[in-house]
């Protein structure tokens, strides 16, 4: 399985609340020989599948928070989080805001889920 | 399609748009701000370092600031605009504080002023937290103001016009609410364009993907004149590799002997730059030449390196312990010891929608604020003038738009301008699968041609090549249809944005062809000399009968 060392395996929770009955998990592979940030992995996936929705803006300083999301169960910034070839990551939308579609959330509408506070 | 109504519509929620919104609202107008991304988490202001120029030094004054700006711009800056910038800078800095942002201060409480190249006296203030902190403060002030509403995730596609006895005025905007997919019509008495530049057109740039020049093209389509579109400011050391760090930059200025005493090296480790460091435009031409001579790395760049700096480790560590450099570290590169692959990249658009001192464009009811408006800079911009201009002209535009709105009743948009725009958007959508080429392939084709032919070295031949590539991309774009997705249709957004990018690429290339000289950041290697006799004037482009009409307008002299 030499090829697997050159691939990053990504599972993304896809959900469009206005038409889908429930979320589904879609799998992608991104070819890379070096570690990549989640943001650049997503930019590559968009080239394979332009139906995916995520926010692309960045401050290039790890501060604005536009790329916040849940990676393997942990809430992180996509621009500061690296993934290496051979690894598998599961991406979900940041759960504290209402979902617009896929990984895009409405930052003006916090959900205030008390039981999910960390 | 029930219209949304407002007095003043502001397009763009960066530091320029938010300042304009506050000025119009404080004067009494109802204001709606449109933003294609989320407030405070999108736009170009977020990447600004946070420097603002203002003459607070006891020996400094507005006249010196004005003269420094004109000199730095190789005599091309609009003198009426530069005078307003210099006169109002201090007042607008105080406003920024009133809205809650903080400036770095000395131990005794004075503004901390540094002296940047071209400044007669120390004139550079620094916002704590950079451009992002400025946007945050203005966002909070806007949210608190009862007259201001902000609509996130609104993708504008065009302006609405009202025609009366052959005179066109702007009377609103149309676009897509990305959250619902509905096309929304907004009727406004006045519209302020504050959409920033188009740096994302270049493959190498240090701006977010939002910087596609939308507002400039919308203004142009509706008849507004554009000036000096060829005047694009480049930055020498934008990171090109690893992929994850594209868009970040490392400081060219830090290579100076007084700071780290580093250099930029070719792939064989040979230094490119002389010491003392050349001016940025000259440095970029040296770097570009080295890359063209085949001395670049496998990724097509050069190496920024300070690993052999003679300076104290502590000094280096402290200076590189900022969000910007920690972001680079998080992406696996250690800036104090690693060789960082860089190339010149697009940084700022100096030209743009023509405005006068009141931020009026050449179309009634339409106002504009730099960065999308021009050209107070000329052929080069001093550090610290970018954010200052957003605040000075943002305020002016807000007041002017308010006055216009107060003096005019709502004018209904021409039915034709609405119908045509709705039809144009709808025609891009298909009930089935995507038709035509992959968008990313076309995007890549356009951006690599722009990078090569519209970068730091230009020529008639290269520009003609770019225009023919743009023709090809536009022809392929015209037949693309994207699937209907009601919520956040990223493909539709990308398609419409790519159309805008093609249009602006033509406008910049046409203006660059017209300017057969080299001045500041515009370098024509087929016309390498500055030619004041023929070209101390602004290039101008206006849409006439749907064709671009290129020409020139004289430099305005102050007074």
GROMACS .gro file of N, CA and C in nm, chain B residues 283-425:
model
  429
  401UNK      N    1   1.383   4.569  -0.588
  401UNK     CA    2   1.411   4.434  -0.535
  401UNK      C    3   1.329   4.329  -0.611
  402UNK      N    4   1.204   4.362  -0.636
  402UNK     CA    5   1.116   4.266  -0.703
  402UNK      C    6   1.158   4.239  -0.846
  403UNK      N    7   1.208   4.343  -0.911
  403UNK     CA    8   1.254   4.322  -1.048
  403UNK      C    9   1.379   4.233  -1.049
  404UNK      N   10   1.467   4.253  -0.949
  404UNK     CA   11   1.586   4.168  -0.939
  404UNK      C   12   1.545   4.022  -0.913
  405UNK      N   13   1.445   4.005  -0.824
  405UNK     CA   14   1.399   3.870  -0.791
  405UNK      C   15   1.335   3.804  -0.913
  406UNK      N   16   1.251   3.882  -0.981
  406UNK     CA   17   1.181   3.828  -1.097
  406UNK      C   18   1.280   3.788  -1.207
  407UNK      N   19   1.382   3.872  -1.224
  407UNK     CA   20   1.483   3.842  -1.326
  407UNK      C   21   1.554   3.710  -1.293
  408UNK      N   22   1.589   3.693  -1.165
  408UNK     CA   23   1.657   3.570  -1.122
  408UNK      C   24   1.569   3.448  -1.150
  409UNK      N   25   1.440   3.459  -1.123
  409UNK     CA   26   1.348   3.347  -1.148
  409UNK      C   27   1.341   3.319  -1.298
  410UNK      N   28   1.332   3.428  -1.380
  410UNK     CA   29   1.323   3.410  -1.525
  410UNK      C   30   1.452   3.351  -1.582
  411UNK      N   31   1.566   3.380  -1.515
  411UNK     CA   32   1.694   3.326  -1.560
  411UNK      C   33   1.714   3.180  -1.519
  412UNK      N   34   1.612   3.121  -1.461
  412UNK     CA   35   1.622   2.979  -1.424
  412UNK      C   36   1.693   2.956  -1.291
  413UNK      N   37   1.706   3.063  -1.211
  413UNK     CA   38   1.774   3.047  -1.081
  413UNK      C   39   1.674   3.020  -0.968
  414UNK      N   40   1.546   3.004  -1.002
  414UNK     CA   41   1.444   2.982  -0.899
  414UNK      C   42   1.444   2.838  -0.849
  415UNK      N   43   1.371   2.813  -0.742
  415UNK     CA   44   1.360   2.679  -0.685
  415UNK      C   45   1.264   2.595  -0.771
  416UNK      N   46   1.251   2.468  -0.737
  416UNK     CA   47   1.159   2.381  -0.813
  416UNK      C   48   1.016   2.433  -0.807
  417UNK      N   49   0.984   2.509  -0.705
  417UNK     CA   50   0.847   2.561  -0.695
  417UNK      C   51   0.835   2.700  -0.757
  418UNK      N   52   0.942   2.746  -0.821
  418UNK     CA   53   0.934   2.872  -0.895
  418UNK      C   54   0.957   2.997  -0.812
  419UNK      N   55   1.016   2.981  -0.694
  419UNK     CA   56   1.040   3.098  -0.611
  419UNK      C   57   1.187   3.112  -0.574
  420UNK      N   58   1.211   3.194  -0.473
  420UNK     CA   59   1.346   3.214  -0.419
  420UNK      C   60   1.337   3.191  -0.268
  421UNK      N   61   1.455   3.195  -0.201
  421UNK     CA   62   1.454   3.161  -0.059
  421UNK      C   63   1.483   3.280   0.031
  422UNK      N   64   1.385   3.313   0.114
  422UNK     CA   65   1.402   3.416   0.219
  422UNK      C   66   1.467   3.345   0.337
  423UNK      N   67   1.582   3.397   0.382
  423UNK     CA   68   1.657   3.323   0.483
  423UNK      C   69   1.729   3.418   0.577
  424UNK      N   70   1.710   3.393   0.708
  424UNK     CA   71   1.779   3.475   0.809
  424UNK      C   72   1.857   3.386   0.907
  425UNK      N   73   1.871   3.256   0.869
  425UNK     CA   74   1.932   3.158   0.959
  425UNK      C   75   2.076   3.190   0.999
  426UNK      N   76   2.146   3.272   0.917
  426UNK     CA   77   2.285   3.307   0.952
  426UNK      C   78   2.294   3.449   1.006
  427UNK      N   79   2.183   3.498   1.060
  427UNK     CA   80   2.181   3.635   1.112
  427UNK      C   81   2.282   3.652   1.226
  428UNK      N   82   2.357   3.763   1.224
  428UNK     CA   83   2.452   3.788   1.334
  428UNK      C   84   2.383   3.841   1.460
  429UNK      N   85   2.252   3.859   1.455
  429UNK     CA   86   2.182   3.922   1.568
  429UNK      C   87   2.159   3.823   1.682
  430UNK      N   88   2.138   3.880   1.802
  430UNK     CA   89   2.109   3.803   1.923
  430UNK      C   90   1.988   3.712   1.902
  431UNK      N   91   1.999   3.588   1.949
  431UNK     CA   92   1.888   3.493   1.939
  431UNK      C   93   1.760   3.549   2.003
  432UNK      N   94   1.776   3.615   2.117
  432UNK     CA   95   1.661   3.669   2.190
  432UNK      C   96   1.587   3.775   2.109
  433UNK      N   97   1.666   3.861   2.044
  433UNK     CA   98   1.611   3.968   1.960
  433UNK      C   99   1.529   3.906   1.847
  434UNK      N  100   1.587   3.804   1.782
  434UNK     CA  101   1.519   3.738   1.670
  434UNK      C  102   1.392   3.670   1.719
  435UNK      N  103   1.406   3.601   1.831
  435UNK     CA  104   1.291   3.528   1.884
  435UNK      C  105   1.176   3.624   1.916
  436UNK      N  106   1.210   3.735   1.981
  436UNK     CA  107   1.105   3.830   2.022
  436UNK      C  108   1.037   3.891   1.899
  437UNK      N  109   1.118   3.930   1.801
  437UNK     CA  110   1.063   3.996   1.683
  437UNK      C  111   0.975   3.899   1.602
  438UNK      N  112   1.007   3.770   1.608
  438UNK     CA  113   0.930   3.672   1.531
  438UNK      C  114   0.826   3.600   1.617
  439UNK      N  115   0.801   3.652   1.735
  439UNK     CA  116   0.699   3.591   1.820
  439UNK      C  117   0.567   3.668   1.806
  440UNK      N  118   0.516   3.670   1.684
  440UNK     CA  119   0.390   3.739   1.658
  440UNK      C  120   0.292   3.639   1.597
  441UNK      N  121   0.163   3.678   1.591
  441UNK     CA  122   0.062   3.588   1.532
  441UNK      C  123   0.103   3.545   1.392
  442UNK      N  124   0.154   3.643   1.315
  442UNK     CA  125   0.190   3.615   1.176
  442UNK      C  126   0.296   3.505   1.166
  443UNK      N  127   0.401   3.514   1.249
  443UNK     CA  128   0.509   3.415   1.241
  443UNK      C  129   0.474   3.286   1.316
  444UNK      N  130   0.389   3.297   1.418
  444UNK     CA  131   0.344   3.174   1.485
  444UNK      C  132   0.252   3.092   1.394
  445UNK      N  133   0.180   3.160   1.309
  445UNK     CA  134   0.097   3.091   1.208
  445UNK      C  135   0.187   3.012   1.112
  446UNK      N  136   0.299   3.072   1.075
  446UNK     CA  137   0.394   3.005   0.987
  446UNK      C  138   0.454   2.882   1.058
  447UNK      N  139   0.486   2.898   1.187
  447UNK     CA  140   0.537   2.785   1.266
  447UNK      C  141   0.436   2.671   1.274
  448UNK      N  142   0.308   2.708   1.298
  448UNK     CA  143   0.204   2.605   1.311
  448UNK      C  144   0.194   2.524   1.182
  449UNK      N  145   0.233   2.584   1.071
  449UNK     CA  146   0.228   2.515   0.942
  449UNK      C  147   0.361   2.446   0.909
  450UNK      N  148   0.447   2.429   1.010
  450UNK     CA  149   0.564   2.343   0.995
  450UNK      C  150   0.692   2.411   0.949
  451UNK      N  151   0.695   2.544   0.946
  451UNK     CA  152   0.816   2.615   0.902
  451UNK      C  153   0.867   2.702   1.018
  452UNK      N  154   0.994   2.692   1.048
  452UNK     CA  155   1.053   2.775   1.154
  452UNK      C  156   1.121   2.897   1.087
  453UNK      N  157   1.059   3.015   1.100
  453UNK     CA  158   1.108   3.131   1.025
  453UNK      C  159   1.250   3.175   1.063
  454UNK      N  160   1.297   3.143   1.185
  454UNK     CA  161   1.430   3.191   1.224
  454UNK      C  162   1.542   3.105   1.165
  455UNK      N  163   1.509   2.982   1.122
  455UNK     CA  164   1.616   2.895   1.070
  455UNK      C  165   1.587   2.834   0.933
  456UNK      N  166   1.459   2.819   0.895
  456UNK     CA  167   1.428   2.753   0.767
  456UNK      C  168   1.442   2.849   0.650
  457UNK      N  169   1.468   2.789   0.532
  457UNK     CA  170   1.465   2.867   0.408
  457UNK      C  171   1.320   2.873   0.362
  458UNK      N  172   1.266   2.993   0.347
  458UNK     CA  173   1.124   3.007   0.315
  458UNK      C  174   1.111   3.049   0.169
  459UNK      N  175   1.031   2.972   0.094
  459UNK     CA  176   1.018   2.998  -0.050
  459UNK      C  177   0.920   3.111  -0.075
  460UNK      N  178   0.971   3.213  -0.141
  460UNK     CA  179   0.890   3.334  -0.163
  460UNK      C  180   0.899   3.380  -0.308
  461UNK      N  181   0.804   3.464  -0.347
  461UNK     CA  182   0.807   3.530  -0.477
  461UNK      C  183   0.729   3.661  -0.463
  462UNK      N  184   0.752   3.757  -0.554
  462UNK     CA  185   0.672   3.880  -0.549
  462UNK      C  186   0.524   3.848  -0.572
  463UNK      N  187   0.438   3.910  -0.493
  463UNK     CA  188   0.294   3.884  -0.505
  463UNK      C  189   0.212   4.012  -0.495
  464UNK      N  190   0.088   4.006  -0.547
  464UNK     CA  191   0.000   4.123  -0.546
  464UNK      C  192  -0.042   4.154  -0.402
  465UNK      N  193  -0.036   4.282  -0.366
  465UNK     CA  194  -0.055   4.323  -0.226
  465UNK      C  195  -0.166   4.427  -0.211
  466UNK      N  196  -0.179   4.516  -0.310
  466UNK     CA  197  -0.275   4.628  -0.296
  466UNK      C  198  -0.303   4.686  -0.434
  467UNK      N  199  -0.428   4.729  -0.455
  467UNK     CA  200  -0.464   4.795  -0.581
  467UNK      C  201  -0.468   4.945  -0.558
  468UNK      N  202  -0.383   5.019  -0.629
  468UNK     CA  203  -0.379   5.165  -0.610
  468UNK      C  204  -0.483   5.235  -0.697
  469UNK      N  205  -0.498   5.189  -0.820
  469UNK     CA  206  -0.603   5.244  -0.906
  469UNK      C  207  -0.739   5.194  -0.860
  470UNK      N  208  -0.843   5.227  -0.936
  470UNK     CA  209  -0.977   5.181  -0.900
  470UNK      C  210  -1.083   5.274  -0.954
  471UNK      N  211  -1.200   5.272  -0.887
  471UNK     CA  212  -1.311   5.358  -0.930
  471UNK      C  213  -1.271   5.504  -0.907
  472UNK      N  214  -1.286   5.588  -1.009
  472UNK     CA  215  -1.250   5.729  -0.993
  472UNK      C  216  -1.340   5.794  -0.888
  473UNK      N  217  -1.277   5.865  -0.793
  473UNK     CA  218  -1.355   5.946  -0.698
  473UNK      C  219  -1.296   6.086  -0.689
  474UNK      N  220  -1.383   6.183  -0.653
  474UNK     CA  221  -1.333   6.316  -0.617
  474UNK      C  222  -1.319   6.323  -0.465
  475UNK      N  223  -1.288   6.442  -0.412
  475UNK     CA  224  -1.259   6.455  -0.268
  475UNK      C  225  -1.380   6.420  -0.182
  476UNK      N  226  -1.499   6.425  -0.241
  476UNK     CA  227  -1.620   6.388  -0.164
  476UNK      C  228  -1.657   6.242  -0.184
  477UNK      N  229  -1.568   6.166  -0.249
  477UNK     CA  230  -1.590   6.023  -0.276
  477UNK      C  231  -1.705   5.999  -0.372
  478UNK      N  232  -1.741   6.102  -0.451
  478UNK     CA  233  -1.839   6.082  -0.557
  478UNK      C  234  -1.771   6.016  -0.677
  479UNK      N  235  -1.837   5.919  -0.737
  479UNK     CA  236  -1.788   5.860  -0.861
  479UNK      C  237  -1.843   5.943  -0.977
  480UNK      N  238  -1.822   5.900  -1.100
  480UNK     CA  239  -1.877   5.976  -1.213
  480UNK      C  240  -2.023   5.939  -1.240
  481UNK      N  241  -2.080   5.850  -1.158
  481UNK     CA  242  -2.221   5.814  -1.174
  481UNK      C  243  -2.298   5.866  -1.052
  482UNK      N  244  -2.410   5.936  -1.075
  482UNK     CA  245  -2.489   5.992  -0.966
  482UNK      C  246  -2.538   5.883  -0.872
  483UNK      N  247  -2.532   5.912  -0.743
  483UNK     CA  248  -2.584   5.818  -0.644
  483UNK      C  249  -2.486   5.710  -0.606
  484UNK      N  250  -2.371   5.705  -0.674
  484UNK     CA  251  -2.271   5.601  -0.645
  484UNK      C  252  -2.146   5.666  -0.587
  485UNK      N  253  -2.105   5.616  -0.471
  485UNK     CA  254  -1.987   5.666  -0.401
  485UNK      C  255  -1.891   5.548  -0.383
  486UNK      N  256  -1.763   5.577  -0.361
  486UNK     CA  257  -1.667   5.468  -0.345
  486UNK      C  258  -1.555   5.507  -0.250
  487UNK      N  259  -1.498   5.407  -0.184
  487UNK     CA  260  -1.392   5.426  -0.084
  487UNK      C  261  -1.274   5.335  -0.119
  488UNK      N  262  -1.149   5.387  -0.112
  488UNK     CA  263  -1.035   5.299  -0.133
  488UNK      C  264  -1.041   5.181  -0.035
  489UNK      N  265  -0.999   5.066  -0.074
  489UNK     CA  266  -0.911   5.030  -0.180
  489UNK      C  267  -0.978   5.018  -0.316
  490UNK      N  268  -1.111   5.004  -0.323
  490UNK     CA  269  -1.170   4.984  -0.456
  490UNK      C  270  -1.174   5.114  -0.535
  491UNK      N  271  -1.150   5.230  -0.469
  491UNK     CA  272  -1.148   5.359  -0.538
  491UNK      C  273  -1.005   5.410  -0.548
  492UNK      N  274  -0.979   5.496  -0.647
  492UNK     CA  275  -0.843   5.545  -0.663
  492UNK      C  276  -0.842   5.689  -0.710
  493UNK      N  277  -0.726   5.748  -0.727
  493UNK     CA  278  -0.595   5.697  -0.699
  493UNK      C  279  -0.517   5.803  -0.624
  494UNK      N  280  -0.523   5.798  -0.491
  494UNK     CA  281  -0.447   5.896  -0.412
  494UNK      C  282  -0.300   5.859  -0.404
  495UNK      N  283  -0.268   5.731  -0.432
  495UNK     CA  284  -0.131   5.683  -0.416
  495UNK      C  285  -0.040   5.720  -0.532
  496UNK      N  286  -0.092   5.705  -0.654
  496UNK     CA  287  -0.007   5.718  -0.771
  496UNK      C  288   0.049   5.584  -0.810
  497UNK      N  289   0.184   5.577  -0.825
  497UNK     CA  290   0.247   5.455  -0.875
  497UNK      C  291   0.313   5.373  -0.765
  498UNK      N  292   0.297   5.418  -0.639
  498UNK     CA  293   0.350   5.344  -0.525
  498UNK      C  294   0.279   5.397  -0.402
  499UNK      N  295   0.256   5.310  -0.305
  499UNK     CA  296   0.187   5.354  -0.184
  499UNK      C  297   0.282   5.346  -0.065
  500UNK      N  298   0.279   5.452   0.018
  500UNK     CA  299   0.359   5.448   0.141
  500UNK      C  300   0.293   5.351   0.239
  501UNK      N  301   0.377   5.284   0.318
  501UNK     CA  302   0.323   5.198   0.424
  501UNK      C  303   0.238   5.285   0.516
  502UNK      N  304   0.126   5.232   0.561
  502UNK     CA  305   0.043   5.307   0.655
  502UNK      C  306  -0.062   5.395   0.591
  503UNK      N  307  -0.061   5.408   0.459
  503UNK     CA  308  -0.165   5.487   0.394
  503UNK      C  309  -0.289   5.406   0.361
  504UNK      N  310  -0.276   5.273   0.356
  504UNK     CA  311  -0.391   5.190   0.320
  504UNK      C  312  -0.503   5.202   0.421
  505UNK      N  313  -0.474   5.173   0.548
  505UNK     CA  314  -0.580   5.179   0.650
  505UNK      C  315  -0.624   5.323   0.675
  506UNK      N  316  -0.529   5.417   0.672
  506UNK     CA  317  -0.568   5.557   0.693
  506UNK      C  318  -0.670   5.598   0.586
  507UNK      N  319  -0.647   5.557   0.462
  507UNK     CA  320  -0.740   5.592   0.354
  507UNK      C  321  -0.879   5.533   0.376
  508UNK      N  322  -0.886   5.411   0.430
  508UNK     CA  323  -1.019   5.352   0.454
  508UNK      C  324  -1.097   5.438   0.552
  509UNK      N  325  -1.027   5.496   0.651
  509UNK     CA  326  -1.096   5.574   0.754
  509UNK      C  327  -1.128   5.716   0.705
  510UNK      N  328  -1.033   5.779   0.638
  510UNK     CA  329  -1.054   5.916   0.589
  510UNK      C  330  -1.165   5.918   0.483
  511UNK      N  331  -1.151   5.832   0.383
  511UNK     CA  332  -1.247   5.834   0.273
  511UNK      C  333  -1.376   5.759   0.310
  512UNK      N  334  -1.367   5.664   0.401
  512UNK     CA  335  -1.489   5.599   0.451
  512UNK      C  336  -1.580   5.704   0.513
  513UNK      N  337  -1.523   5.789   0.598
  513UNK     CA  338  -1.599   5.897   0.662
  513UNK      C  339  -1.659   5.990   0.556
  514UNK      N  340  -1.575   6.033   0.461
  514UNK     CA  341  -1.621   6.125   0.355
  514UNK      C  342  -1.737   6.065   0.275
  515UNK      N  343  -1.720   5.939   0.237
  515UNK     CA  344  -1.822   5.873   0.155
  515UNK      C  345  -1.953   5.861   0.233
  516UNK      N  346  -1.942   5.830   0.362
  516UNK     CA  347  -2.062   5.816   0.445
  516UNK      C  348  -2.140   5.947   0.450
  517UNK      N  349  -2.067   6.058   0.471
  517UNK     CA  350  -2.131   6.190   0.478
  517UNK      C  351  -2.193   6.227   0.342
  518UNK      N  352  -2.116   6.206   0.234
  518UNK     CA  353  -2.166   6.242   0.101
  518UNK      C  354  -2.290   6.160   0.064
  519UNK      N  355  -2.285   6.031   0.094
  519UNK     CA  356  -2.399   5.945   0.062
  519UNK      C  357  -2.520   5.985   0.144
  520UNK      N  358  -2.497   6.019   0.271
  520UNK     CA  359  -2.608   6.064   0.355
  520UNK      C  360  -2.673   6.189   0.297
  521UNK      N  361  -2.589   6.285   0.256
  521UNK     CA  362  -2.643   6.411   0.201
  521UNK      C  363  -2.723   6.386   0.073
  522UNK      N  364  -2.669   6.299  -0.010
  522UNK     CA  365  -2.738   6.265  -0.135
  522UNK      C  366  -2.873   6.199  -0.102
  523UNK      N  367  -2.869   6.105  -0.008
  523UNK     CA  368  -2.992   6.031   0.027
  523UNK      C  369  -3.096   6.126   0.086
  524UNK      N  370  -3.050   6.223   0.167
  524UNK     CA  371  -3.144   6.316   0.231
  524UNK      C  372  -3.207   6.410   0.128
  525UNK      N  373  -3.137   6.435   0.018
  525UNK     CA  374  -3.185   6.532  -0.080
  525UNK      C  375  -3.267   6.467  -0.192
  526UNK      N  376  -3.266   6.334  -0.198
  526UNK     CA  377  -3.335   6.267  -0.309
  526UNK      C  378  -3.437   6.167  -0.256
  527UNK      N  379  -3.547   6.155  -0.329
  527UNK     CA  380  -3.643   6.052  -0.292
  527UNK      C  381  -3.599   5.921  -0.358
  528UNK      N  382  -3.666   5.814  -0.320
  528UNK     CA  383  -3.630   5.684  -0.377
  528UNK      C  384  -3.666   5.683  -0.525
  529UNK      N  385  -3.573   5.641  -0.607
  529UNK     CA  386  -3.598   5.633  -0.751
  529UNK      C  387  -3.611   5.487  -0.788
  530UNK      N  388  -3.719   5.454  -0.856
  530UNK     CA  389  -3.740   5.313  -0.889
  530UNK      C  390  -3.636   5.265  -0.989
  531UNK      N  391  -3.582   5.146  -0.968
  531UNK     CA  392  -3.486   5.095  -1.066
  531UNK      C  393  -3.556   5.066  -1.198
  532UNK      N  394  -3.485   5.090  -1.308
  532UNK     CA  395  -3.540   5.056  -1.440
  532UNK      C  396  -3.578   4.909  -1.438
  533UNK      N  397  -3.698   4.881  -1.487
  533UNK     CA  398  -3.743   4.742  -1.487
  533UNK      C  399  -3.644   4.656  -1.567
  534UNK      N  400  -3.591   4.716  -1.674
  534UNK     CA  401  -3.501   4.639  -1.759
  534UNK      C  402  -3.373   4.599  -1.686
  535UNK      N  403  -3.319   4.692  -1.605
  535UNK     CA  404  -3.194   4.660  -1.536
  535UNK      C  405  -3.215   4.548  -1.435
  536UNK      N  406  -3.335   4.541  -1.377
  536UNK     CA  407  -3.365   4.433  -1.283
  536UNK      C  408  -3.385   4.302  -1.360
  537UNK      N  409  -3.469   4.307  -1.462
  537UNK     CA  410  -3.500   4.185  -1.537
  537UNK      C  411  -3.375   4.124  -1.599
  538UNK      N  412  -3.293   4.210  -1.656
  538UNK     CA  413  -3.172   4.159  -1.722
  538UNK      C  414  -3.079   4.090  -1.623
  539UNK      N  415  -3.067   4.150  -1.505
  539UNK     CA  416  -2.976   4.093  -1.406
  539UNK      C  417  -3.030   3.960  -1.353
  540UNK      N  418  -3.161   3.954  -1.327
  540UNK     CA  419  -3.221   3.828  -1.279
  540UNK      C  420  -3.202   3.720  -1.385
  541UNK      N  421  -3.226   3.758  -1.508
  541UNK     CA  422  -3.214   3.661  -1.618
  541UNK      C  423  -3.070   3.612  -1.632
  542UNK      N  424  -2.975   3.706  -1.616
  542UNK     CA  425  -2.834   3.671  -1.628
  542UNK      C  426  -2.795   3.567  -1.522
  543UNK      N  427  -2.840   3.588  -1.398
  543UNK     CA  428  -2.805   3.493  -1.291
  543UNK      C  429  -2.873   3.359  -1.316
   0.00000   0.00000   0.00000
